[in-house]
């Protein structure tokens, strides 16, 4: 059994990340093994969770992987942990579109986990009780465990809120004072990733750990987490999804891919977006996963048979990426399979904001003022090293860039749009996929890399 809590809020901006990350760090600093999780497709918060706990931050998203995999993926990530903390997304009941599907409440029910509501109490007192009562009574299937008051202005303010909530019967598990000292810089897609500011990220996590430890009842939060019942699911495994069939472009034979298939995965400050399970699936499919940094490494890892370039902020580091001409030329000349998502697509372009990139794709990329954000229910309309025509994929987009010209024959189509380049060995798209929702992606890619 894994003790667990879901940290939720009435809306974005209430302080979920501060409380969840601070709670993870505070418990870890008390000697507990804490497993960090995040509801939804967010890549940035899990980076801070990893700093807080020393374990990989993992996402739980029913839209991307299917609700049947949420508990198994949770158990896989929480193996060996004393307690798991799950940070929610948006408001407690906000899901995909107008539905509750993939909301924090949905995931909390799938995990049968107690929910702690973080409420921004600034500019209100007794009204806090009405707000909390509404959220606690809206869905009686939830294990509503209590509330943490955030941005409390004074001792008198705290007393008023506590008195109002005492009448409602909802336990107050913490009261956090307003603090300008606890902040993380942000930019066009949210917080600056922890991997880009390691020293400052550690300092920020230390600060929120001290804030939560001094403001919240850690013992009661741990006790509440331990009231969660055993889950009936079995832990997910990245083990082989079956034999690798020779139907991928460039694949020569059937069978299990050899362990010597080396795949280079982009990392470093410019490429920080990725799901932990992708590397686990590639390894289980027979790959040796080696990380390289396009900002500083002038060559791919020796013996690389394939390249995976995930998401991140190449637009912020366009000058440095462009200046690394030796690596750009090697990527351009690489004749093995390449899988690129979003930031990877930009890096493969001929240029990004006027600066030369790899030129694998004959397109120009650049920043735009419009934010493209949302889930996509996509259909693959072409074969590639990852996909087969007619297969359905659920992914998400999250960017403020565009490429021109758009593909004449996109790899994916969805209602109202489409996207993606595929030329037999290269797949590049704005669509982010969680490979645990389609483990054949890893086996196909490793097979093609052979």
Coordinates of C-alpha atoms in Angstrom, one line a residue:
X1 CA 0.0 0.0 0.0
X2 CA 1.2 3.5 -0.8
X3 CA 0.2 6.4 1.4
X4 CA -0.9 9.3 -0.8
X5 CA -2.4 12.7 -1.0
X6 CA -3.7 14.8 -3.9
X7 CA -3.1 18.6 -3.6
X8 CA -5.8 20.5 -5.4
X9 CA -7.2 24.0 -5.6
X10 CA -10.4 25.8 -6.7
X11 CA -8.4 27.4 -9.6
X12 CA -5.0 27.9 -11.1
X13 CA -2.8 30.4 -9.2
X14 CA -4.0 29.4 -5.7
X15 CA -0.6 28.0 -4.7
X16 CA -0.8 24.2 -5.6
X17 CA 2.8 24.1 -6.8
X18 CA 4.1 25.9 -3.8
X19 CA 2.3 23.6 -1.3
X20 CA 2.8 20.4 -3.2
X21 CA 6.5 21.0 -3.8
X22 CA 7.1 22.3 -0.3
X23 CA 5.3 19.3 1.2
X24 CA 7.3 16.9 -0.9
X25 CA 10.6 18.6 0.2
X26 CA 9.6 19.0 3.8
X27 CA 8.8 15.3 4.2
X28 CA 11.9 14.2 2.2
X29 CA 14.0 16.3 4.6
X30 CA 12.5 14.4 7.4
X31 CA 13.8 11.1 5.9
X32 CA 10.8 9.9 4.1
X33 CA 11.0 8.5 0.6
X34 CA 8.5 10.7 -1.3
X35 CA 7.1 9.9 -4.7
X36 CA 6.2 13.0 -6.8
X37 CA 3.4 13.1 -9.3
X38 CA 1.6 15.7 -11.4
X39 CA -1.9 15.5 -12.9
X40 CA -2.0 16.5 -16.6
X41 CA 0.6 17.0 -19.3
X42 CA 2.8 19.6 -17.5
X43 CA 6.5 19.2 -17.9
X44 CA 7.8 22.0 -15.7
X45 CA 6.3 21.3 -12.2
X46 CA 7.7 17.7 -12.2
X47 CA 11.2 19.2 -12.6
X48 CA 10.8 21.0 -9.3
X49 CA 9.2 17.9 -7.8
X50 CA 12.4 16.0 -8.7
X51 CA 14.6 18.6 -7.0
X52 CA 12.4 18.3 -3.9
X53 CA 12.4 14.5 -3.6
X54 CA 15.4 13.2 -5.5
X55 CA 13.1 11.0 -7.5
X56 CA 11.8 11.5 -11.1
X57 CA 8.7 13.6 -11.4
X58 CA 5.9 11.6 -13.1
X59 CA 2.7 12.7 -14.9
X60 CA -0.7 11.1 -14.5
X61 CA -2.9 12.0 -17.4
X62 CA -6.0 9.9 -18.3
X63 CA -6.3 11.7 -21.6
X64 CA -2.8 10.8 -22.8
X65 CA -2.6 7.2 -21.5
X66 CA -6.2 6.1 -20.7
X67 CA -7.8 6.0 -17.3
X68 CA -7.0 2.3 -16.9
X69 CA -3.2 3.1 -16.8
X70 CA -3.4 5.9 -14.2
X71 CA -3.2 3.7 -11.1
X72 CA -0.6 1.3 -12.6
X73 CA 1.6 4.2 -13.6
X74 CA 1.2 5.7 -10.2
X75 CA 2.2 2.4 -8.5
X76 CA 5.2 2.0 -10.8
X77 CA 6.5 5.5 -10.0
X78 CA 5.8 5.1 -6.3
X79 CA 7.6 1.8 -5.9
X80 CA 9.7 1.9 -2.7
X81 CA 8.2 5.2 -1.5
X82 CA 6.9 5.9 2.0
X83 CA 4.3 8.4 0.7
X84 CA 3.2 9.9 -2.6
X85 CA 2.2 13.5 -3.2
X86 CA 0.1 14.2 -6.4
X87 CA -0.1 17.9 -7.5
X88 CA -3.4 18.6 -9.3
X89 CA -4.0 20.7 -12.4
X90 CA -6.1 23.9 -12.8
X91 CA -9.2 23.8 -10.6
X92 CA -10.2 20.6 -8.9
X93 CA -13.0 19.7 -11.3
X94 CA -11.5 21.2 -14.5
X95 CA -10.9 18.6 -17.2
X96 CA -10.6 18.1 -20.9
X97 CA -13.0 20.6 -22.6
X98 CA -16.2 21.0 -20.7
X99 CA -15.9 17.6 -19.1
X100 CA -14.4 16.4 -15.8
X101 CA -12.3 13.8 -17.6
X102 CA -8.6 14.1 -16.9
X103 CA -9.3 16.6 -14.1
X104 CA -7.7 16.4 -10.7
X105 CA -10.9 15.0 -9.2
X106 CA -11.0 12.3 -11.9
X107 CA -7.4 11.2 -11.0
X108 CA -8.1 11.5 -7.3
X109 CA -11.0 9.0 -7.7
X110 CA -8.9 6.7 -9.8
X111 CA -6.2 6.7 -7.1
X112 CA -8.8 6.6 -4.2
X113 CA -6.6 9.3 -2.6
X114 CA -7.5 11.9 0.0
X115 CA -7.8 15.4 -1.4
X116 CA -6.4 18.5 0.3
X117 CA -7.7 21.8 -1.1
X118 CA -5.3 24.8 -1.3
X119 CA -7.4 28.0 -1.0
X120 CA -6.1 31.5 -1.7
X121 CA -7.6 33.2 1.3
X122 CA -6.4 36.7 0.3
X123 CA -9.3 39.3 0.3
X124 CA -11.8 37.0 2.0
X125 CA -12.5 35.5 5.5
X126 CA -15.8 33.9 6.2
X127 CA -16.5 33.4 2.5
X128 CA -13.7 30.8 2.6
X129 CA -16.0 28.4 4.3
X130 CA -18.7 28.8 1.6
X131 CA -16.1 28.2 -1.1
X132 CA -14.7 25.1 0.6
X133 CA -18.2 23.7 1.4
X134 CA -19.1 23.9 -2.3
X135 CA -16.0 22.1 -3.4
X136 CA -16.3 19.4 -0.7
X137 CA -19.9 18.7 -1.4
X138 CA -19.9 18.9 -5.2
X139 CA -18.7 15.3 -5.6
X140 CA -19.3 13.1 -2.6
X141 CA -17.2 10.3 -4.2
X142 CA -14.0 12.2 -3.4
X143 CA -12.1 11.6 -0.1
X144 CA -12.1 15.3 0.9
X145 CA -9.5 15.4 3.6
X146 CA -9.1 19.1 4.5
X147 CA -7.9 22.5 3.5
X148 CA -4.7 24.5 3.5
X149 CA -5.2 28.3 3.6
X150 CA -2.7 30.2 1.5
X151 CA -1.7 33.9 1.4
X152 CA -3.0 34.6 5.0
X153 CA -2.4 38.3 5.8
X154 CA -2.3 38.3 9.6
X155 CA -3.0 36.3 12.8
X156 CA -6.5 37.9 12.9
X157 CA -7.1 36.9 9.3
X158 CA -6.1 33.4 10.1
X159 CA -8.4 33.2 13.1
X160 CA -11.4 34.5 11.1
X161 CA -10.9 31.8 8.4
X162 CA -10.4 29.0 10.9
X163 CA -13.5 30.0 12.9
X164 CA -15.6 30.0 9.7
X165 CA -14.2 26.6 8.6
X166 CA -14.7 25.1 12.1
X167 CA -18.5 25.5 11.5
X168 CA -18.2 23.6 8.3
X169 CA -16.4 20.6 9.8
X170 CA -13.6 20.7 7.3
X171 CA -10.2 20.4 9.0
X172 CA -7.6 23.2 8.5
X173 CA -4.3 21.5 7.8
X174 CA -2.2 24.6 7.4
X175 CA -2.2 28.3 7.1
X176 CA 0.5 29.9 5.0
X177 CA 1.3 33.6 5.3
X178 CA 1.9 35.8 2.3
X179 CA 5.6 35.7 1.3
X180 CA 7.3 37.6 -1.5
X181 CA 10.5 35.7 -0.7
X182 CA 9.1 32.5 -2.2
X183 CA 8.8 32.9 -6.0
X184 CA 10.0 31.3 -9.2
X185 CA 10.6 33.3 -12.4
X186 CA 8.3 32.7 -15.3
X187 CA 8.2 33.4 -19.0
X188 CA 6.1 32.8 -22.1
X189 CA 5.1 29.1 -21.3
X190 CA 5.1 29.2 -17.5
X191 CA 7.8 28.8 -14.8
X192 CA 11.4 28.6 -15.9
X193 CA 12.3 24.9 -15.7
X194 CA 14.4 23.7 -12.8
X195 CA 17.0 22.2 -15.1
X196 CA 17.8 25.8 -16.4
X197 CA 18.5 27.2 -12.9
X198 CA 19.7 24.3 -10.8
X199 CA 21.2 26.3 -7.9
X200 CA 18.3 28.8 -7.8
X201 CA 15.8 25.9 -8.1
X202 CA 17.3 24.2 -5.1
X203 CA 17.2 27.4 -3.1
X204 CA 13.6 27.9 -4.1
X205 CA 12.6 24.4 -3.1
X206 CA 14.4 24.8 0.2
X207 CA 12.5 28.0 0.9
X208 CA 9.1 26.4 0.1
X209 CA 10.0 23.4 2.2
X210 CA 10.7 25.7 5.2
X211 CA 7.5 27.6 4.5
X212 CA 5.3 24.5 4.4
X213 CA 7.0 22.8 7.4
X214 CA 6.5 26.0 9.5
X215 CA 2.9 26.5 8.4
X216 CA 1.3 23.1 7.9
X217 CA 0.6 20.2 10.2
X218 CA 2.9 17.6 8.6
X219 CA 2.0 14.9 11.1
X220 CA -1.7 15.2 10.3
X221 CA -1.0 15.3 6.5
X222 CA 1.0 12.1 6.8
X223 CA -1.8 10.5 8.9
X224 CA -4.4 11.6 6.3
X225 CA -2.2 10.1 3.5
X226 CA -2.1 6.8 5.3
X227 CA -5.9 6.5 5.3
X228 CA -5.8 5.8 1.6
X229 CA -6.8 2.2 1.0
X230 CA -4.8 -0.3 -1.1
X231 CA -5.1 0.0 -4.8
X232 CA -6.2 -3.1 -6.7
X233 CA -4.2 -2.3 -9.8
X234 CA -0.9 -3.9 -10.6
X235 CA 2.1 -1.6 -11.2
X236 CA 2.8 -0.7 -14.8
X237 CA 5.9 -2.2 -16.4
X238 CA 7.9 -0.8 -19.3
X239 CA 8.7 -4.4 -20.3
X240 CA 8.6 -5.6 -23.9
X241 CA 5.2 -4.9 -25.6
X242 CA 5.7 -8.0 -27.7
X243 CA 8.1 -8.9 -30.5
X244 CA 9.3 -6.1 -32.7
X245 CA 7.6 -6.6 -36.1
X246 CA 9.4 -5.6 -39.3
X247 CA 6.7 -3.3 -40.5
X248 CA 8.5 0.0 -39.7
X249 CA 10.3 1.8 -42.5
X250 CA 14.0 0.9 -42.3
X251 CA 13.3 -2.3 -40.3
X252 CA 15.0 -5.4 -41.6
X253 CA 13.9 -8.3 -39.4
X254 CA 11.6 -9.5 -36.6
X255 CA 12.5 -10.3 -33.1
X256 CA 13.8 -8.5 -30.0
X257 CA 16.1 -5.5 -30.7
X258 CA 19.6 -6.0 -29.4
X259 CA 20.7 -4.2 -26.2
X260 CA 23.5 -2.5 -28.3
X261 CA 21.1 -0.2 -30.1
X262 CA 22.3 3.2 -28.9
X263 CA 19.7 6.0 -29.0
X264 CA 20.8 9.6 -28.3
X265 CA 18.2 11.6 -26.4
X266 CA 18.5 15.4 -26.3
X267 CA 18.8 17.0 -22.9
X268 CA 20.4 20.0 -21.3
X269 CA 18.8 23.4 -20.6
X270 CA 17.2 23.8 -24.0
X271 CA 15.4 20.4 -24.0
X272 CA 13.9 19.8 -20.6
X273 CA 10.4 18.5 -21.6
X274 CA 9.9 14.7 -21.6
X275 CA 8.2 11.9 -19.7
X276 CA 10.3 9.6 -17.6
X277 CA 8.6 6.5 -19.0
X278 CA 9.8 7.2 -22.6
X279 CA 13.4 6.3 -21.7
X280 CA 12.2 3.4 -19.6
X281 CA 10.3 2.0 -22.6
X282 CA 13.2 2.5 -25.0
X283 CA 15.5 0.7 -22.6
X284 CA 13.0 -2.2 -22.2
X285 CA 12.7 -2.4 -26.0
X286 CA 16.4 -3.1 -26.3
X287 CA 18.0 0.4 -26.5
X288 CA 20.9 2.0 -24.7
X289 CA 19.7 5.5 -23.9
X290 CA 22.4 8.1 -23.8
X291 CA 21.7 11.8 -23.2
X292 CA 23.5 14.6 -25.1
X293 CA 23.3 18.4 -24.8
X294 CA 22.8 20.2 -28.1
X295 CA 24.1 23.4 -26.4
X296 CA 27.5 22.1 -25.4
X297 CA 28.2 18.7 -27.1
X298 CA 29.8 19.0 -30.5
X299 CA 29.1 15.4 -31.5
X300 CA 26.4 12.8 -31.0
X301 CA 27.2 10.0 -28.6
X302 CA 29.5 7.6 -30.4
X303 CA 27.6 4.7 -32.1
X304 CA 24.2 6.4 -32.0
X305 CA 21.6 4.6 -34.2
X306 CA 18.7 6.9 -33.5
X307 CA 17.9 10.4 -32.1
X308 CA 15.1 11.5 -29.9
X309 CA 14.6 15.2 -29.4
X310 CA 11.8 16.2 -27.0
X311 CA 10.3 19.5 -26.0
X312 CA 11.8 22.5 -24.3
X313 CA 12.8 26.1 -25.0
X314 CA 15.1 26.2 -28.0
X315 CA 13.8 29.7 -28.9
X316 CA 15.4 30.9 -25.7
X317 CA 18.7 29.3 -26.6
X318 CA 18.6 29.9 -30.4
X319 CA 21.9 31.7 -30.5
X320 CA 23.8 29.0 -28.6
X321 CA 22.2 26.2 -30.5
X322 CA 23.1 27.9 -33.8
X323 CA 26.6 28.5 -32.7
X324 CA 27.2 24.8 -32.1
X325 CA 27.8 24.2 -35.8
X326 CA 29.6 20.9 -35.5
X327 CA 26.6 19.2 -33.9
X328 CA 24.1 20.8 -36.2
X329 CA 26.0 19.5 -39.2
X330 CA 26.2 16.0 -37.7
X331 CA 22.5 15.9 -37.0
X332 CA 21.9 17.1 -40.6
X333 CA 24.0 14.3 -42.0
X334 CA 22.6 11.6 -39.6
X335 CA 21.0 8.8 -41.6
X336 CA 19.2 7.0 -38.8
X337 CA 15.7 7.5 -37.5
X338 CA 14.9 10.8 -35.7
X339 CA 11.8 11.4 -33.5
X340 CA 11.2 15.1 -32.6
X341 CA 8.5 16.8 -30.7
X342 CA 7.8 20.5 -30.6
X343 CA 11.2 21.9 -29.6
X344 CA 12.8 19.1 -31.5
X345 CA 10.8 20.1 -34.6
X346 CA 12.2 23.7 -34.2
X347 CA 15.8 22.4 -33.9
X348 CA 15.4 20.3 -37.1
X349 CA 14.2 23.3 -39.0
X350 CA 16.4 25.2 -41.5
X351 CA 16.3 28.2 -39.2
X352 CA 14.7 29.4 -35.9
X353 CA 14.0 33.2 -35.6
X354 CA 16.5 33.8 -38.4
X355 CA 19.3 31.7 -36.9
X356 CA 20.6 28.6 -38.7
X357 CA 19.5 25.3 -37.2
X358 CA 20.0 21.7 -38.4
X359 CA 18.2 21.9 -41.7
X360 CA 16.9 18.4 -41.6
X361 CA 13.5 19.9 -42.4
X362 CA 13.1 22.5 -45.1
X363 CA 11.1 24.9 -43.0
X364 CA 11.6 28.1 -41.1
X365 CA 10.5 28.4 -37.5
X366 CA 9.8 31.4 -35.3
X367 CA 8.2 32.9 -32.3
X368 CA 4.6 34.1 -32.5
X369 CA 2.4 36.0 -30.1
X370 CA -0.3 33.4 -30.1
X371 CA -0.4 30.5 -27.6
X372 CA -1.3 27.1 -29.0
X373 CA -2.5 25.0 -26.2
X374 CA -4.8 22.0 -25.8
X375 CA -5.4 18.3 -26.0
X376 CA -5.6 16.7 -29.5
X377 CA -7.5 13.6 -30.5
X378 CA -5.4 12.8 -33.6
X379 CA -5.4 10.2 -36.3
X380 CA -2.2 9.2 -38.1
X381 CA -2.8 9.6 -41.8
X382 CA 0.7 8.4 -42.9
X383 CA 3.1 5.7 -42.0
X384 CA 6.3 6.6 -40.2
X385 CA 9.0 5.1 -38.0
X386 CA 6.4 5.5 -35.2
X387 CA 2.9 5.4 -36.7
X388 CA 0.8 3.5 -39.1
X389 CA -2.0 5.0 -41.1
X390 CA -5.3 5.0 -39.4
X391 CA -4.0 4.7 -35.8
X392 CA -5.4 7.0 -33.2
X393 CA -3.2 9.0 -30.8
X394 CA -4.1 11.4 -28.0
X395 CA -1.5 14.1 -27.4
X396 CA -1.3 17.8 -26.5
X397 CA 0.2 21.0 -28.0
X398 CA 1.9 23.7 -25.9
X399 CA 3.9 26.4 -27.8
X400 CA 4.1 30.0 -29.0
X401 CA 6.0 29.2 -32.3
X402 CA 5.1 28.3 -35.8
X403 CA 6.8 26.7 -38.8
X404 CA 6.5 27.7 -42.5
X405 CA 5.6 26.2 -44.8
X406 CA 3.2 23.8 -43.2
X407 CA 3.4 20.2 -44.4
X408 CA 1.4 19.5 -47.5
X409 CA 0.7 16.0 -46.2
X410 CA 0.7 16.2 -42.4
X411 CA 1.4 13.1 -40.3
X412 CA -1.5 13.7 -37.9
X413 CA -5.0 15.2 -38.4
X414 CA -7.5 16.2 -35.8
X415 CA -10.7 18.2 -35.7
X416 CA -9.9 21.6 -36.9
X417 CA -6.2 21.0 -37.6
X418 CA -3.3 18.8 -38.3
X419 CA 0.5 18.7 -38.0
X420 CA 3.6 16.7 -38.4
X421 CA 6.4 15.9 -40.9
X422 CA 7.4 12.3 -41.9
X423 CA 9.8 11.3 -44.6
X424 CA 10.4 7.6 -43.8
X425 CA 13.2 8.0 -41.2
X426 CA 12.3 11.4 -39.6
X427 CA 9.1 12.2 -37.5
X428 CA 8.7 15.7 -36.3
X429 CA 5.6 17.2 -34.9
X430 CA 4.2 19.8 -32.4
X431 CA 2.2 16.9 -30.9
X432 CA 3.5 15.7 -27.5
X433 CA 2.8 12.0 -26.9
X434 CA 3.1 10.0 -23.7
X435 CA 4.6 6.8 -24.9
X436 CA 3.2 4.8 -22.0
X437 CA -0.1 5.2 -23.8
X438 CA 1.3 3.5 -26.9
X439 CA 4.3 1.3 -25.9
X440 CA 4.6 0.2 -29.6
X441 CA 6.1 3.6 -30.3
X442 CA 9.3 2.5 -28.5
X443 CA 9.5 -0.9 -30.0
X444 CA 8.9 0.4 -33.5
X445 CA 11.5 3.1 -33.0
X446 CA 14.2 0.8 -31.7
X447 CA 13.5 -1.7 -34.5
X448 CA 13.9 1.1 -37.1
X449 CA 17.2 2.1 -35.4
X450 CA 18.6 -1.3 -35.9

